[in-house]
Each structure stands twice: as structure tokens, then as C-alpha cells.
Amino acid sequence: MVNSSQVRKLFENFSSYRVLIVGDVMIDSYMFGKVERISPEAPIPIVTSTHKENRLGGAANVALNIKSLGATPLLCSVIGKDEKADVLLKRLETQGISPEGLVQTTKRKTT
């Protein structure tokens, strides 16, 4: 079992770690809006979109969390050569996460 001093030491040294993350990377898309009425056909809110956001999802979100804790994430995954891949690469660049471990292929779509 790990004791509290071991956990403390782990986090004190976290900035010196390089953490390998292997998995599916994706873009999480969020739509924000206001509910102005309820549909007369069913009890479903009708939402008027005010704005949208794209955020790093899946393994890319794990890499972002590792970076926020101070370590260096090494992200490995396969992405497509498509518009979502462009968004993903731009978000990684904005967050200071290297795309070096990503493989791009036309045989796969970025999710």
C-alpha cells in the first residue's frame, strides 16, 4: 500500500516525468445555448445555439491533464487527414502538447 509521504514525493517529482499516453484521441464538441421554449410535439427543449467549443477528448484529454500536473505528455495515436484532425492538431499546439507521436492516415477518420 502507498503511504502519504510516497504520494507527496511522487507529486513533488512529477515535473521531471515523461508520461506515455497511448489511446484514441478525439475532439469533444460542445454546443451552448438558451432554451426559449418547449416543443409542442414532445416535452423537449428547443435550444438556440449561442456558441460552440471544441476541446481535447479521449487520450488527448489525458495528455492535457498530465501536462497540467507538470509532467511532459508523450501522446501516441492514429488520426485521419481531415478537418477534425486539423482542429485536434491546432488544440494540441495551443496547449503546448507535441503531436510528434501521432500518425496521420487517410484510412481513418478523426473522431
PDB file of N, CA and C in Angstrom:
ATOM      1  N   MET A   1       0.842  -1.173   0.000  1.00  0.00           N
ATOM      2  CA  MET A   1       0.000   0.000   0.000  1.00  0.00           C
ATOM      3  C   MET A   1       0.894   1.246   0.000  1.00  0.00           C
ATOM      4  N   VAL A   2       0.449   2.277  -0.682  1.00  0.00           N
ATOM      5  CA  VAL A   2       1.193   3.530  -0.782  1.00  0.00           C
ATOM      6  C   VAL A   2       0.812   4.424   0.392  1.00  0.00           C
ATOM      7  N   ASN A   3       1.836   5.001   1.022  1.00  0.00           N
ATOM      8  CA  ASN A   3       1.534   5.915   2.132  1.00  0.00           C
ATOM      9  C   ASN A   3       1.572   7.365   1.643  1.00  0.00           C
ATOM     10  N   SER A   4       1.148   8.282   2.496  1.00  0.00           N
ATOM     11  CA  SER A   4       1.015   9.688   2.092  1.00  0.00           C
ATOM     12  C   SER A   4       2.349  10.331   1.732  1.00  0.00           C
ATOM     13  N   SER A   5       3.427   9.943   2.378  1.00  0.00           N
ATOM     14  CA  SER A   5       4.728  10.543   2.038  1.00  0.00           C
ATOM     15  C   SER A   5       5.193  10.085   0.657  1.00  0.00           C
ATOM     16  N   GLN A   6       4.863   8.862   0.265  1.00  0.00           N
ATOM     17  CA  GLN A   6       5.213   8.389  -1.075  1.00  0.00           C
ATOM     18  C   GLN A   6       4.414   9.146  -2.140  1.00  0.00           C
ATOM     19  N   VAL A   7       3.156   9.391  -1.854  1.00  0.00           N
ATOM     20  CA  VAL A   7       2.319  10.151  -2.788  1.00  0.00           C
ATOM     21  C   VAL A   7       2.832  11.579  -2.905  1.00  0.00           C
ATOM     22  N   ARG A   8       3.184  12.186  -1.793  1.00  0.00           N
ATOM     23  CA  ARG A   8       3.716  13.551  -1.791  1.00  0.00           C
ATOM     24  C   ARG A   8       4.991  13.620  -2.627  1.00  0.00           C
ATOM     25  N   LYS A   9       5.882  12.639  -2.455  1.00  0.00           N
ATOM     26  CA  LYS A   9       7.140  12.618  -3.200  1.00  0.00           C
ATOM     27  C   LYS A   9       6.871  12.443  -4.700  1.00  0.00           C
ATOM     28  N   LEU A  10       5.894  11.615  -5.026  1.00  0.00           N
ATOM     29  CA  LEU A  10       5.525  11.409  -6.421  1.00  0.00           C
ATOM     30  C   LEU A  10       5.139  12.732  -7.077  1.00  0.00           C
ATOM     31  N   PHE A  11       4.295  13.506  -6.414  1.00  0.00           N
ATOM     32  CA  PHE A  11       3.853  14.780  -6.980  1.00  0.00           C
ATOM     33  C   PHE A  11       4.939  15.844  -6.946  1.00  0.00           C
ATOM     34  N   GLU A  12       5.828  15.791  -5.976  1.00  0.00           N
ATOM     35  CA  GLU A  12       6.941  16.751  -5.943  1.00  0.00           C
ATOM     36  C   GLU A  12       7.869  16.548  -7.130  1.00  0.00           C
ATOM     37  N   ASN A  13       8.016  15.315  -7.577  1.00  0.00           N
ATOM     38  CA  ASN A  13       8.909  14.994  -8.692  1.00  0.00           C
ATOM     39  C   ASN A  13       8.185  14.904 -10.034  1.00  0.00           C
ATOM     40  N   PHE A  14       6.893  15.181 -10.042  1.00  0.00           N
ATOM     41  CA  PHE A  14       6.081  14.955 -11.234  1.00  0.00           C
ATOM     42  C   PHE A  14       6.577  15.740 -12.443  1.00  0.00           C
ATOM     43  N   SER A  15       7.118  16.912 -12.237  1.00  0.00           N
ATOM     44  CA  SER A  15       7.570  17.735 -13.368  1.00  0.00           C
ATOM     45  C   SER A  15       8.766  17.115 -14.096  1.00  0.00           C
ATOM     46  N   SER A  16       9.429  16.164 -13.484  1.00  0.00           N
ATOM     47  CA  SER A  16      10.566  15.516 -14.146  1.00  0.00           C
ATOM     48  C   SER A  16      10.144  14.273 -14.939  1.00  0.00           C
ATOM     49  N   TYR A  17       8.867  13.902 -14.860  1.00  0.00           N
ATOM     50  CA  TYR A  17       8.394  12.694 -15.531  1.00  0.00           C
ATOM     51  C   TYR A  17       7.975  12.972 -16.967  1.00  0.00           C
ATOM     52  N   ARG A  18       8.199  11.967 -17.807  1.00  0.00           N
ATOM     53  CA  ARG A  18       7.640  11.930 -19.152  1.00  0.00           C
ATOM     54  C   ARG A  18       6.653  10.770 -19.143  1.00  0.00           C
ATOM     55  N   VAL A  19       5.415  11.054 -19.483  1.00  0.00           N
ATOM     56  CA  VAL A  19       4.352  10.057 -19.381  1.00  0.00           C
ATOM     57  C   VAL A  19       3.845   9.699 -20.775  1.00  0.00           C
ATOM     58  N   LEU A  20       3.923   8.406 -21.113  1.00  0.00           N
ATOM     59  CA  LEU A  20       3.443   7.920 -22.402  1.00  0.00           C
ATOM     60  C   LEU A  20       1.945   7.645 -22.316  1.00  0.00           C
ATOM     61  N   ILE A  21       1.183   8.225 -23.241  1.00  0.00           N
ATOM     62  CA  ILE A  21      -0.257   8.014 -23.316  1.00  0.00           C
ATOM     63  C   ILE A  21      -0.554   7.421 -24.688  1.00  0.00           C
ATOM     64  N   VAL A  22      -1.104   6.210 -24.704  1.00  0.00           N
ATOM     65  CA  VAL A  22      -1.471   5.534 -25.946  1.00  0.00           C
ATOM     66  C   VAL A  22      -2.975   5.302 -25.921  1.00  0.00           C
ATOM     67  N   GLY A  23      -3.671   5.785 -26.939  1.00  0.00           N
ATOM     68  CA  GLY A  23      -5.119   5.588 -26.970  1.00  0.00           C
ATOM     69  C   GLY A  23      -5.770   6.409 -28.059  1.00  0.00           C
ATOM     70  N   ASP A  24      -7.084   6.369 -28.070  1.00  0.00           N
ATOM     71  CA  ASP A  24      -7.854   7.118 -29.063  1.00  0.00           C
ATOM     72  C   ASP A  24      -7.930   8.587 -28.675  1.00  0.00           C
ATOM     73  N   VAL A  25      -7.503   9.447 -29.592  1.00  0.00           N
ATOM     74  CA  VAL A  25      -7.659  10.886 -29.382  1.00  0.00           C
ATOM     75  C   VAL A  25      -8.904  11.325 -30.134  1.00  0.00           C
ATOM     76  N   MET A  26      -9.542  12.347 -29.622  1.00  0.00           N
ATOM     77  CA  MET A  26     -10.763  12.819 -30.263  1.00  0.00           C
ATOM     78  C   MET A  26     -11.011  14.270 -29.912  1.00  0.00           C
ATOM     79  N   ILE A  27     -11.933  14.845 -30.619  1.00  0.00           N
ATOM     80  CA  ILE A  27     -12.400  16.197 -30.328  1.00  0.00           C
ATOM     81  C   ILE A  27     -13.762  16.073 -29.663  1.00  0.00           C
ATOM     82  N   ASP A  28     -13.894  16.667 -28.495  1.00  0.00           N
ATOM     83  CA  ASP A  28     -15.194  16.768 -27.837  1.00  0.00           C
ATOM     84  C   ASP A  28     -15.800  18.106 -28.248  1.00  0.00           C
ATOM     85  N   SER A  29     -16.938  18.059 -28.914  1.00  0.00           N
ATOM     86  CA  SER A  29     -17.607  19.278 -29.378  1.00  0.00           C
ATOM     87  C   SER A  29     -18.783  19.590 -28.467  1.00  0.00           C
ATOM     88  N   TYR A  30     -18.837  20.829 -28.016  1.00  0.00           N
ATOM     89  CA  TYR A  30     -19.903  21.278 -27.121  1.00  0.00           C
ATOM     90  C   TYR A  30     -20.670  22.411 -27.784  1.00  0.00           C
ATOM     91  N   MET A  31     -21.983  22.353 -27.678  1.00  0.00           N
ATOM     92  CA  MET A  31     -22.834  23.431 -28.146  1.00  0.00           C
ATOM     93  C   MET A  31     -23.510  24.041 -26.919  1.00  0.00           C
ATOM     94  N   PHE A  32     -23.424  25.347 -26.806  1.00  0.00           N
ATOM     95  CA  PHE A  32     -24.051  26.059 -25.706  1.00  0.00           C
ATOM     96  C   PHE A  32     -25.203  26.878 -26.265  1.00  0.00           C
ATOM     97  N   GLY A  33     -26.244  27.008 -25.482  1.00  0.00           N
ATOM     98  CA  GLY A  33     -27.372  27.771 -25.968  1.00  0.00           C
ATOM     99  C   GLY A  33     -28.390  28.074 -24.889  1.00  0.00           C
ATOM    100  N   LYS A  34     -29.479  28.669 -25.340  1.00  0.00           N
ATOM    101  CA  LYS A  34     -30.560  29.038 -24.430  1.00  0.00           C
ATOM    102  C   LYS A  34     -31.821  28.288 -24.835  1.00  0.00           C
ATOM    103  N   VAL A  35     -32.544  27.836 -23.836  1.00  0.00           N
ATOM    104  CA  VAL A  35     -33.847  27.223 -24.085  1.00  0.00           C
ATOM    105  C   VAL A  35     -34.879  28.340 -24.065  1.00  0.00           C
ATOM    106  N   GLU A  36     -35.552  28.510 -25.183  1.00  0.00           N
ATOM    107  CA  GLU A  36     -36.543  29.578 -25.284  1.00  0.00           C
ATOM    108  C   GLU A  36     -37.973  29.059 -25.230  1.00  0.00           C
ATOM    109  N   ARG A  37     -38.110  27.761 -25.518  1.00  0.00           N
ATOM    110  CA  ARG A  37     -39.446  27.185 -25.448  1.00  0.00           C
ATOM    111  C   ARG A  37     -39.338  25.662 -25.429  1.00  0.00           C
ATOM    112  N   ILE A  38     -40.458  25.028 -25.176  1.00  0.00           N
ATOM    113  CA  ILE A  38     -40.556  23.575 -25.204  1.00  0.00           C
ATOM    114  C   ILE A  38     -41.336  23.185 -26.459  1.00  0.00           C
ATOM    115  N   SER A  39     -40.885  22.125 -27.116  1.00  0.00           N
ATOM    116  CA  SER A  39     -41.560  21.666 -28.325  1.00  0.00           C
ATOM    117  C   SER A  39     -43.001  21.269 -28.020  1.00  0.00           C
ATOM    118  N   PRO A  40     -43.943  21.675 -28.883  1.00  0.00           N
ATOM    119  CA  PRO A  40     -45.344  21.291 -28.654  1.00  0.00           C
ATOM    120  C   PRO A  40     -45.602  19.807 -28.948  1.00  0.00           C
ATOM    121  N   GLU A  41     -44.734  19.166 -29.738  1.00  0.00           N
ATOM    122  CA  GLU A  41     -44.920  17.755 -30.095  1.00  0.00           C
ATOM    123  C   GLU A  41     -44.477  16.804 -28.989  1.00  0.00           C
ATOM    124  N   ALA A  42     -43.492  17.218 -28.210  1.00  0.00           N
ATOM    125  CA  ALA A  42     -42.953  16.364 -27.141  1.00  0.00           C
ATOM    126  C   ALA A  42     -42.324  17.275 -26.092  1.00  0.00           C
ATOM    127  N   PRO A  43     -42.166  16.786 -24.886  1.00  0.00           N
ATOM    128  CA  PRO A  43     -41.553  17.633 -23.846  1.00  0.00           C
ATOM    129  C   PRO A  43     -40.036  17.746 -24.018  1.00  0.00           C
ATOM    130  N   ILE A  44     -39.646  18.372 -25.114  1.00  0.00           N
ATOM    131  CA  ILE A  44     -38.230  18.519 -25.452  1.00  0.00           C
ATOM    132  C   ILE A  44     -37.915  20.003 -25.577  1.00  0.00           C
ATOM    133  N   PRO A  45     -36.842  20.458 -24.917  1.00  0.00           N
ATOM    134  CA  PRO A  45     -36.485  21.871 -25.039  1.00  0.00           C
ATOM    135  C   PRO A  45     -35.956  22.203 -26.437  1.00  0.00           C
ATOM    136  N   ILE A  46     -36.338  23.338 -26.948  1.00  0.00           N
ATOM    137  CA  ILE A  46     -35.812  23.857 -28.210  1.00  0.00           C
ATOM    138  C   ILE A  46     -34.681  24.815 -27.844  1.00  0.00           C
ATOM    139  N   VAL A  47     -33.474  24.472 -28.289  1.00  0.00           N
ATOM    140  CA  VAL A  47     -32.278  25.225 -27.908  1.00  0.00           C
ATOM    141  C   VAL A  47     -31.828  26.104 -29.063  1.00  0.00           C
ATOM    142  N   THR A  48     -31.574  27.361 -28.766  1.00  0.00           N
ATOM    143  CA  THR A  48     -30.967  28.282 -29.718  1.00  0.00           C
ATOM    144  C   THR A  48     -29.486  28.364 -29.372  1.00  0.00           C
ATOM    145  N   SER A  49     -28.650  27.947 -30.315  1.00  0.00           N
ATOM    146  CA  SER A  49     -27.207  27.898 -30.076  1.00  0.00           C
ATOM    147  C   SER A  49     -26.628  29.301 -29.920  1.00  0.00           C
ATOM    148  N   THR A  50     -25.816  29.487 -28.870  1.00  0.00           N
ATOM    149  CA  THR A  50     -25.128  30.764 -28.675  1.00  0.00           C
ATOM    150  C   THR A  50     -23.659  30.665 -29.077  1.00  0.00           C
ATOM    151  N   HIS A  51     -23.038  29.508 -28.826  1.00  0.00           N
ATOM    152  CA  HIS A  51     -21.671  29.284 -29.290  1.00  0.00           C
ATOM    153  C   HIS A  51     -21.301  27.813 -29.164  1.00  0.00           C
ATOM    154  N   LYS A  52     -20.211  27.446 -29.854  1.00  0.00           N
ATOM    155  CA  LYS A  52     -19.711  26.072 -29.837  1.00  0.00           C
ATOM    156  C   LYS A  52     -18.253  26.084 -29.407  1.00  0.00           C
ATOM    157  N   GLU A  53     -17.822  24.990 -28.787  1.00  0.00           N
ATOM    158  CA  GLU A  53     -16.421  24.834 -28.383  1.00  0.00           C
ATOM    159  C   GLU A  53     -15.944  23.442 -28.745  1.00  0.00           C
ATOM    160  N   ASN A  54     -14.696  23.355 -29.176  1.00  0.00           N
ATOM    161  CA  ASN A  54     -14.034  22.076 -29.397  1.00  0.00           C
ATOM    162  C   ASN A  54     -12.941  21.936 -28.350  1.00  0.00           C
ATOM    163  N   ARG A  55     -12.941  20.793 -27.678  1.00  0.00           N
ATOM    164  CA  ARG A  55     -11.937  20.534 -26.643  1.00  0.00           C
ATOM    165  C   ARG A  55     -11.274  19.192 -26.906  1.00  0.00           C
ATOM    166  N   LEU A  56     -10.088  19.028 -26.344  1.00  0.00           N
ATOM    167  CA  LEU A  56      -9.388  17.757 -26.477  1.00  0.00           C
ATOM    168  C   LEU A  56     -10.134  16.683 -25.705  1.00  0.00           C
ATOM    169  N   GLY A  57     -10.337  15.528 -26.349  1.00  0.00           N
ATOM    170  CA  GLY A  57     -11.047  14.434 -25.707  1.00  0.00           C
ATOM    171  C   GLY A  57     -10.244  13.142 -25.758  1.00  0.00           C
ATOM    172  N   GLY A  58     -10.721  12.145 -25.048  1.00  0.00           N
ATOM    173  CA  GLY A  58     -10.072  10.837 -25.027  1.00  0.00           C
ATOM    174  C   GLY A  58      -8.648  10.930 -24.500  1.00  0.00           C
ATOM    175  N   ALA A  59      -7.731  10.247 -25.184  1.00  0.00           N
ATOM    176  CA  ALA A  59      -6.328  10.238 -24.761  1.00  0.00           C
ATOM    177  C   ALA A  59      -5.706  11.632 -24.823  1.00  0.00           C
ATOM    178  N   ALA A  60      -6.204  12.490 -25.701  1.00  0.00           N
ATOM    179  CA  ALA A  60      -5.692  13.866 -25.779  1.00  0.00           C
ATOM    180  C   ALA A  60      -6.038  14.640 -24.512  1.00  0.00           C
ATOM    181  N   ASN A  61      -7.209  14.360 -23.934  1.00  0.00           N
ATOM    182  CA  ASN A  61      -7.591  14.991 -22.671  1.00  0.00           C
ATOM    183  C   ASN A  61      -6.713  14.478 -21.535  1.00  0.00           C
ATOM    184  N   VAL A  62      -6.380  13.197 -21.571  1.00  0.00           N
ATOM    185  CA  VAL A  62      -5.463  12.639 -20.565  1.00  0.00           C
ATOM    186  C   VAL A  62      -4.112  13.343 -20.665  1.00  0.00           C
ATOM    187  N   ALA A  63      -3.617  13.546 -21.891  1.00  0.00           N
ATOM    188  CA  ALA A  63      -2.346  14.249 -22.088  1.00  0.00           C
ATOM    189  C   ALA A  63      -2.416  15.667 -21.534  1.00  0.00           C
ATOM    190  N   LEU A  64      -3.533  16.333 -21.747  1.00  0.00           N
ATOM    191  CA  LEU A  64      -3.719  17.687 -21.223  1.00  0.00           C
ATOM    192  C   LEU A  64      -3.683  17.689 -19.697  1.00  0.00           C
ATOM    193  N   ASN A  65      -4.319  16.705 -19.081  1.00  0.00           N
ATOM    194  CA  ASN A  65      -4.309  16.610 -17.617  1.00  0.00           C
ATOM    195  C   ASN A  65      -2.913  16.318 -17.079  1.00  0.00           C
ATOM    196  N   ILE A  66      -2.176  15.443 -17.756  1.00  0.00           N
ATOM    197  CA  ILE A  66      -0.795  15.139 -17.353  1.00  0.00           C
ATOM    198  C   ILE A  66       0.045  16.405 -17.427  1.00  0.00           C
ATOM    199  N   LYS A  67      -0.120  17.176 -18.506  1.00  0.00           N
ATOM    200  CA  LYS A  67       0.626  18.434 -18.655  1.00  0.00           C
ATOM    201  C   LYS A  67       0.255  19.417 -17.555  1.00  0.00           C
ATOM    202  N   SER A  68      -1.035  19.493 -17.211  1.00  0.00           N
ATOM    203  CA  SER A  68      -1.466  20.440 -16.175  1.00  0.00           C
ATOM    204  C   SER A  68      -0.900  20.078 -14.805  1.00  0.00           C
ATOM    205  N   LEU A  69      -0.544  18.811 -14.610  1.00  0.00           N
ATOM    206  CA  LEU A  69       0.086  18.384 -13.357  1.00  0.00           C
ATOM    207  C   LEU A  69       1.596  18.628 -13.358  1.00  0.00           C
ATOM    208  N   GLY A  70       2.144  19.036 -14.519  1.00  0.00           N
ATOM    209  CA  GLY A  70       3.551  19.413 -14.578  1.00  0.00           C
ATOM    210  C   GLY A  70       4.458  18.458 -15.322  1.00  0.00           C
ATOM    211  N   ALA A  71       3.970  17.277 -15.683  1.00  0.00           N
ATOM    212  CA  ALA A  71       4.804  16.314 -16.405  1.00  0.00           C
ATOM    213  C   ALA A  71       4.750  16.597 -17.905  1.00  0.00           C
ATOM    214  N   THR A  72       5.588  15.896 -18.659  1.00  0.00           N
ATOM    215  CA  THR A  72       5.603  16.023 -20.112  1.00  0.00           C
ATOM    216  C   THR A  72       4.850  14.849 -20.720  1.00  0.00           C
ATOM    217  N   PRO A  73       3.717  15.104 -21.384  1.00  0.00           N
ATOM    218  CA  PRO A  73       2.977  14.000 -22.004  1.00  0.00           C
ATOM    219  C   PRO A  73       3.576  13.617 -23.351  1.00  0.00           C
ATOM    220  N   LEU A  74       3.651  12.326 -23.611  1.00  0.00           N
ATOM    221  CA  LEU A  74       4.071  11.797 -24.905  1.00  0.00           C
ATOM    222  C   LEU A  74       2.853  11.066 -25.467  1.00  0.00           C
ATOM    223  N   LEU A  75       2.170  11.692 -26.391  1.00  0.00           N
ATOM    224  CA  LEU A  75       0.889  11.201 -26.886  1.00  0.00           C
ATOM    225  C   LEU A  75       1.077  10.381 -28.154  1.00  0.00           C
ATOM    226  N   CYS A  76       0.559   9.151 -28.154  1.00  0.00           N
ATOM    227  CA  CYS A  76       0.641   8.272 -29.322  1.00  0.00           C
ATOM    228  C   CYS A  76      -0.759   7.829 -29.729  1.00  0.00           C
ATOM    229  N   SER A  77      -1.096   8.060 -31.003  1.00  0.00           N
ATOM    230  CA  SER A  77      -2.411   7.685 -31.504  1.00  0.00           C
ATOM    231  C   SER A  77      -2.399   7.765 -33.024  1.00  0.00           C
ATOM    232  N   VAL A  78      -3.509   7.353 -33.620  1.00  0.00           N
ATOM    233  CA  VAL A  78      -3.686   7.444 -35.066  1.00  0.00           C
ATOM    234  C   VAL A  78      -4.863   8.377 -35.330  1.00  0.00           C
ATOM    235  N   ILE A  79      -4.647   9.330 -36.241  1.00  0.00           N
ATOM    236  CA  ILE A  79      -5.711  10.264 -36.610  1.00  0.00           C
ATOM    237  C   ILE A  79      -5.842  10.287 -38.126  1.00  0.00           C
ATOM    238  N   GLY A  80      -6.944  10.834 -38.593  1.00  0.00           N
ATOM    239  CA  GLY A  80      -7.155  10.954 -40.026  1.00  0.00           C
ATOM    240  C   GLY A  80      -6.461  12.178 -40.597  1.00  0.00           C
ATOM    241  N   LYS A  81      -6.620  12.337 -41.888  1.00  0.00           N
ATOM    242  CA  LYS A  81      -6.164  13.563 -42.564  1.00  0.00           C
ATOM    243  C   LYS A  81      -7.429  14.295 -42.986  1.00  0.00           C
ATOM    244  N   ASP A  82      -8.046  14.943 -42.006  1.00  0.00           N
ATOM    245  CA  ASP A  82      -9.346  15.561 -42.227  1.00  0.00           C
ATOM    246  C   ASP A  82      -9.473  16.825 -41.389  1.00  0.00           C
ATOM    247  N   GLU A  83     -10.626  17.459 -41.490  1.00  0.00           N
ATOM    248  CA  GLU A  83     -10.854  18.728 -40.793  1.00  0.00           C
ATOM    249  C   GLU A  83     -10.750  18.575 -39.271  1.00  0.00           C
ATOM    250  N   LYS A  84     -11.284  17.479 -38.734  1.00  0.00           N
ATOM    251  CA  LYS A  84     -11.203  17.269 -37.285  1.00  0.00           C
ATOM    252  C   LYS A  84      -9.756  17.077 -36.836  1.00  0.00           C
ATOM    253  N   ALA A  85      -8.941  16.448 -37.679  1.00  0.00           N
ATOM    254  CA  ALA A  85      -7.519  16.298 -37.354  1.00  0.00           C
ATOM    255  C   ALA A  85      -6.849  17.665 -37.282  1.00  0.00           C
ATOM    256  N   ASP A  86      -7.217  18.554 -38.205  1.00  0.00           N
ATOM    257  CA  ASP A  86      -6.663  19.913 -38.182  1.00  0.00           C
ATOM    258  C   ASP A  86      -7.031  20.630 -36.885  1.00  0.00           C
ATOM    259  N   VAL A  87      -8.290  20.472 -36.456  1.00  0.00           N
ATOM    260  CA  VAL A  87      -8.741  21.080 -35.199  1.00  0.00           C
ATOM    261  C   VAL A  87      -7.962  20.486 -34.030  1.00  0.00           C
ATOM    262  N   LEU A  88      -7.817  19.163 -34.023  1.00  0.00           N
ATOM    263  CA  LEU A  88      -7.089  18.479 -32.953  1.00  0.00           C
ATOM    264  C   LEU A  88      -5.643  18.962 -32.870  1.00  0.00           C
ATOM    265  N   LEU A  89      -4.968  19.016 -34.011  1.00  0.00           N
ATOM    266  CA  LEU A  89      -3.567  19.449 -34.031  1.00  0.00           C
ATOM    267  C   LEU A  89      -3.424  20.895 -33.560  1.00  0.00           C
ATOM    268  N   LYS A  90      -4.359  21.751 -33.941  1.00  0.00           N
ATOM    269  CA  LYS A  90      -4.322  23.152 -33.503  1.00  0.00           C
ATOM    270  C   LYS A  90      -4.519  23.243 -31.991  1.00  0.00           C
ATOM    271  N   ARG A  91      -5.463  22.462 -31.447  1.00  0.00           N
ATOM    272  CA  ARG A  91      -5.708  22.472 -29.992  1.00  0.00           C
ATOM    273  C   ARG A  91      -4.482  21.950 -29.239  1.00  0.00           C
ATOM    274  N   LEU A  92      -3.839  20.909 -29.753  1.00  0.00           N
ATOM    275  CA  LEU A  92      -2.626  20.393 -29.110  1.00  0.00           C
ATOM    276  C   LEU A  92      -1.539  21.464 -29.104  1.00  0.00           C
ATOM    277  N   GLU A  93      -1.375  22.143 -30.238  1.00  0.00           N
ATOM    278  CA  GLU A  93      -0.374  23.214 -30.338  1.00  0.00           C
ATOM    279  C   GLU A  93      -0.678  24.325 -29.334  1.00  0.00           C
ATOM    280  N   THR A  94      -1.936  24.717 -29.248  1.00  0.00           N
ATOM    281  CA  THR A  94      -2.347  25.770 -28.318  1.00  0.00           C
ATOM    282  C   THR A  94      -2.019  25.395 -26.878  1.00  0.00           C
ATOM    283  N   GLN A  95      -2.154  24.110 -26.553  1.00  0.00           N
ATOM    284  CA  GLN A  95      -1.905  23.643 -25.188  1.00  0.00           C
ATOM    285  C   GLN A  95      -0.439  23.270 -24.947  1.00  0.00           C
ATOM    286  N   GLY A  96       0.398  23.356 -25.982  1.00  0.00           N
ATOM    287  CA  GLY A  96       1.816  23.046 -25.821  1.00  0.00           C
ATOM    288  C   GLY A  96       2.107  21.558 -25.727  1.00  0.00           C
ATOM    289  N   ILE A  97       1.271  20.744 -26.382  1.00  0.00           N
ATOM    290  CA  ILE A  97       1.465  19.293 -26.385  1.00  0.00           C
ATOM    291  C   ILE A  97       1.968  18.882 -27.764  1.00  0.00           C
ATOM    292  N   SER A  98       3.081  18.172 -27.794  1.00  0.00           N
ATOM    293  CA  SER A  98       3.695  17.776 -29.054  1.00  0.00           C
ATOM    294  C   SER A  98       2.847  16.730 -29.785  1.00  0.00           C
ATOM    295  N   PRO A  99       2.653  16.920 -31.107  1.00  0.00           N
ATOM    296  CA  PRO A  99       1.935  15.927 -31.908  1.00  0.00           C
ATOM    297  C   PRO A  99       2.875  14.877 -32.507  1.00  0.00           C
ATOM    298  N   GLU A 100       4.124  14.862 -32.058  1.00  0.00           N
ATOM    299  CA  GLU A 100       5.155  14.015 -32.650  1.00  0.00           C
ATOM    300  C   GLU A 100       4.776  12.531 -32.682  1.00  0.00           C
ATOM    301  N   GLY A 101       4.032  12.053 -31.692  1.00  0.00           N
ATOM    302  CA  GLY A 101       3.670  10.640 -31.626  1.00  0.00           C
ATOM    303  C   GLY A 101       2.381  10.288 -32.346  1.00  0.00           C
ATOM    304  N   LEU A 102       1.813  11.249 -33.080  1.00  0.00           N
ATOM    305  CA  LEU A 102       0.574  10.977 -33.807  1.00  0.00           C
ATOM    306  C   LEU A 102       0.882  10.547 -35.234  1.00  0.00           C
ATOM    307  N   VAL A 103       0.152   9.559 -35.705  1.00  0.00           N
ATOM    308  CA  VAL A 103       0.285   9.072 -37.073  1.00  0.00           C
ATOM    309  C   VAL A 103      -0.979   9.473 -37.823  1.00  0.00           C
ATOM    310  N   GLN A 104      -0.801  10.140 -38.965  1.00  0.00           N
ATOM    311  CA  GLN A 104      -1.951  10.538 -39.780  1.00  0.00           C
ATOM    312  C   GLN A 104      -2.094   9.601 -40.967  1.00  0.00           C
ATOM    313  N   THR A 105      -3.339   9.219 -41.259  1.00  0.00           N
ATOM    314  CA  THR A 105      -3.617   8.346 -42.391  1.00  0.00           C
ATOM    315  C   THR A 105      -4.962   8.712 -43.006  1.00  0.00           C
ATOM    316  N   THR A 106      -5.069   8.506 -44.311  1.00  0.00           N
ATOM    317  CA  THR A 106      -6.343   8.738 -44.991  1.00  0.00           C
ATOM    318  C   THR A 106      -7.297   7.566 -44.780  1.00  0.00           C
ATOM    319  N   LYS A 107      -6.810   6.480 -44.201  1.00  0.00           N
ATOM    320  CA  LYS A 107      -7.631   5.287 -43.990  1.00  0.00           C
ATOM    321  C   LYS A 107      -8.465   5.351 -42.716  1.00  0.00           C
ATOM    322  N   ARG A 108      -8.356   6.453 -42.013  1.00  0.00           N
ATOM    323  CA  ARG A 108      -9.089   6.581 -40.752  1.00  0.00           C
ATOM    324  C   ARG A 108      -9.639   7.995 -40.619  1.00  0.00           C
ATOM    325  N   LYS A 109     -10.814   8.110 -40.016  1.00  0.00           N
ATOM    326  CA  LYS A 109     -11.392   9.420 -39.723  1.00  0.00           C
ATOM    327  C   LYS A 109     -11.055   9.797 -38.293  1.00  0.00           C
ATOM    328  N   THR A 110     -10.805  11.069 -38.079  1.00  0.00           N
ATOM    329  CA  THR A 110     -10.599  11.578 -36.728  1.00  0.00           C
ATOM    330  C   THR A 110     -11.964  11.743 -36.082  1.00  0.00           C
ATOM    331  N   THR A 111     -12.076  11.288 -34.838  1.00  0.00           N
ATOM    332  CA  THR A 111     -13.371  11.387 -34.151  1.00  0.00           C
ATOM    333  C   THR A 111     -13.392  12.573 -33.223  1.00  0.00           C
TER     334      THR A 111
END
